[in-house]
Amino acid sequence: MNTFQPKMRTLVQIELTGASQLMKESRSSARIDAAYPARLRGVDVNDQPFKEETVLQNLSAGGLYLRLKRMVREGAEVSLAVRLSTAESRDGPVLRLGARGTVLRVEPQWDGSYGVAVEFLRRHIF
């Protein structure tokens, strides 16, 4: 017996402290605007290792977008540590994200910084 089974898409909304908006897009995973503090380690375009404190602009299951003061190369591998809260207080437990990723896109910004899109290779929430 051959029955027609329609494909169902389920929208799952994840609430994280400080997440301002769930954006609906035709992507494989939802993206949220999230000003979470982050630390990125990598190698810049001059092959100099660096570590920079920054703030995410958005986050999804597949990657994130942030701004850096240094320019990095597309295709470069980076390490990230993200505090998944915008709360000022450091009291109490907070979820954190540790990840390795690949730089997909680098976009010069008007203020001299660089918008950087990173695709996760590995990630772990703890």
Coordinates of C-alpha atoms in Angstrom, one line a residue:
M1 CA 0.0 0.0 0.0
N2 CA 1.5 3.3 -1.1
T3 CA 0.2 6.3 0.9
F4 CA 1.1 9.9 0.4
Q5 CA 3.1 11.3 3.4
P6 CA 3.5 15.1 3.3
K7 CA 6.7 16.5 4.6
M8 CA 6.2 18.4 7.8
R9 CA 8.4 21.3 8.9
T10 CA 8.5 22.1 12.6
L11 CA 9.5 25.5 13.9
V12 CA 11.2 25.2 17.3
Q13 CA 11.6 28.4 19.2
I14 CA 14.5 28.4 21.6
E15 CA 14.5 31.0 24.4
L16 CA 17.9 32.1 25.6
T17 CA 18.6 34.9 28.1
G18 CA 19.0 38.1 26.1
A19 CA 17.8 36.7 22.8
S20 CA 15.9 39.6 21.2
Q21 CA 14.3 38.0 18.2
L22 CA 13.9 34.7 16.4
M23 CA 14.4 35.4 12.7
K24 CA 12.4 33.3 10.2
E25 CA 14.4 32.5 7.1
S26 CA 14.7 29.8 4.5
R27 CA 17.7 28.3 6.2
S28 CA 18.2 24.8 7.7
S29 CA 18.3 26.3 11.2
A30 CA 16.8 29.3 12.9
R31 CA 18.9 32.3 13.6
I32 CA 18.6 34.6 16.6
D33 CA 19.9 38.1 17.2
A34 CA 22.0 37.7 20.3
A35 CA 24.5 40.1 21.8
Y36 CA 26.4 37.4 23.7
P37 CA 30.0 38.1 24.8
A38 CA 32.5 35.9 23.0
R39 CA 36.2 35.3 22.7
L40 CA 37.7 34.3 19.3
R41 CA 41.2 32.8 18.7
G42 CA 42.7 32.5 15.3
V43 CA 45.3 33.7 12.9
D44 CA 44.9 37.1 11.1
V45 CA 45.6 37.9 7.4
N46 CA 49.2 38.6 8.4
D47 CA 49.6 35.1 9.9
Q48 CA 49.7 36.5 13.4
P49 CA 48.0 34.5 16.1
F50 CA 45.4 36.6 18.1
K51 CA 42.7 36.4 20.7
E52 CA 39.9 39.0 20.6
E53 CA 37.0 39.7 23.0
T54 CA 33.8 40.6 21.0
V55 CA 30.0 40.4 20.9
L56 CA 27.9 38.2 18.7
Q57 CA 25.5 39.7 16.3
N58 CA 23.6 36.5 15.6
L59 CA 23.7 32.8 16.4
S60 CA 22.2 29.6 14.8
A61 CA 22.8 25.9 15.2
G62 CA 25.1 26.0 12.2
G63 CA 27.2 29.1 12.9
L64 CA 27.4 32.7 14.0
Y65 CA 28.2 36.2 12.9
L66 CA 30.3 38.7 14.8
R67 CA 32.6 41.7 14.3
L68 CA 36.4 41.7 14.7
K69 CA 38.9 44.5 14.8
R70 CA 41.4 42.3 12.9
M71 CA 40.9 40.9 9.4
V72 CA 40.9 37.1 9.0
R73 CA 41.0 35.0 5.9
E74 CA 38.0 33.2 4.5
G75 CA 38.6 29.5 5.1
A76 CA 40.6 30.1 8.2
E77 CA 39.8 27.9 11.3
V78 CA 39.0 29.7 14.5
S79 CA 38.2 28.7 18.1
L80 CA 35.3 30.4 20.0
A81 CA 34.1 30.6 23.5
V82 CA 30.6 32.2 24.0
R83 CA 28.8 33.1 27.2
L84 CA 25.1 32.4 26.3
S85 CA 23.7 35.3 28.5
T86 CA 23.7 39.0 28.3
A87 CA 23.0 39.4 32.0
E88 CA 25.5 41.8 33.8
S89 CA 25.7 39.6 36.9
R90 CA 28.2 36.8 36.9
D91 CA 26.4 35.1 39.8
G92 CA 24.9 31.7 39.2
P93 CA 25.4 29.1 36.4
V94 CA 25.3 30.2 32.8
L95 CA 25.4 28.1 29.6
R96 CA 28.5 28.4 27.5
L97 CA 29.3 27.4 24.0
G98 CA 32.8 26.2 22.9
A99 CA 33.3 25.7 19.2
R100 CA 35.7 25.3 16.3
G101 CA 34.7 26.8 13.0
T102 CA 35.6 27.9 9.6
V103 CA 35.4 31.6 8.4
L104 CA 32.9 31.6 5.6
R105 CA 32.7 35.4 4.9
V106 CA 34.6 38.6 5.9
E107 CA 32.8 41.9 5.3
P108 CA 34.6 45.3 5.9
Q109 CA 32.4 47.6 8.0
W110 CA 32.1 51.4 7.9
D111 CA 33.8 51.7 11.3
G112 CA 37.0 49.8 10.2
S113 CA 35.9 46.5 11.8
Y114 CA 35.1 43.3 10.0
G115 CA 31.9 41.3 10.0
V116 CA 32.8 37.7 10.1
A117 CA 30.5 34.7 9.4
V118 CA 31.7 31.4 11.0
E119 CA 30.3 27.9 10.2
F120 CA 30.7 25.5 13.1
L121 CA 32.9 22.4 12.6
R122 CA 32.4 21.2 16.2
R123 CA 30.4 22.7 19.0
H124 CA 29.7 21.9 22.7
I125 CA 27.4 23.5 25.1
F126 CA 28.3 23.2 28.8

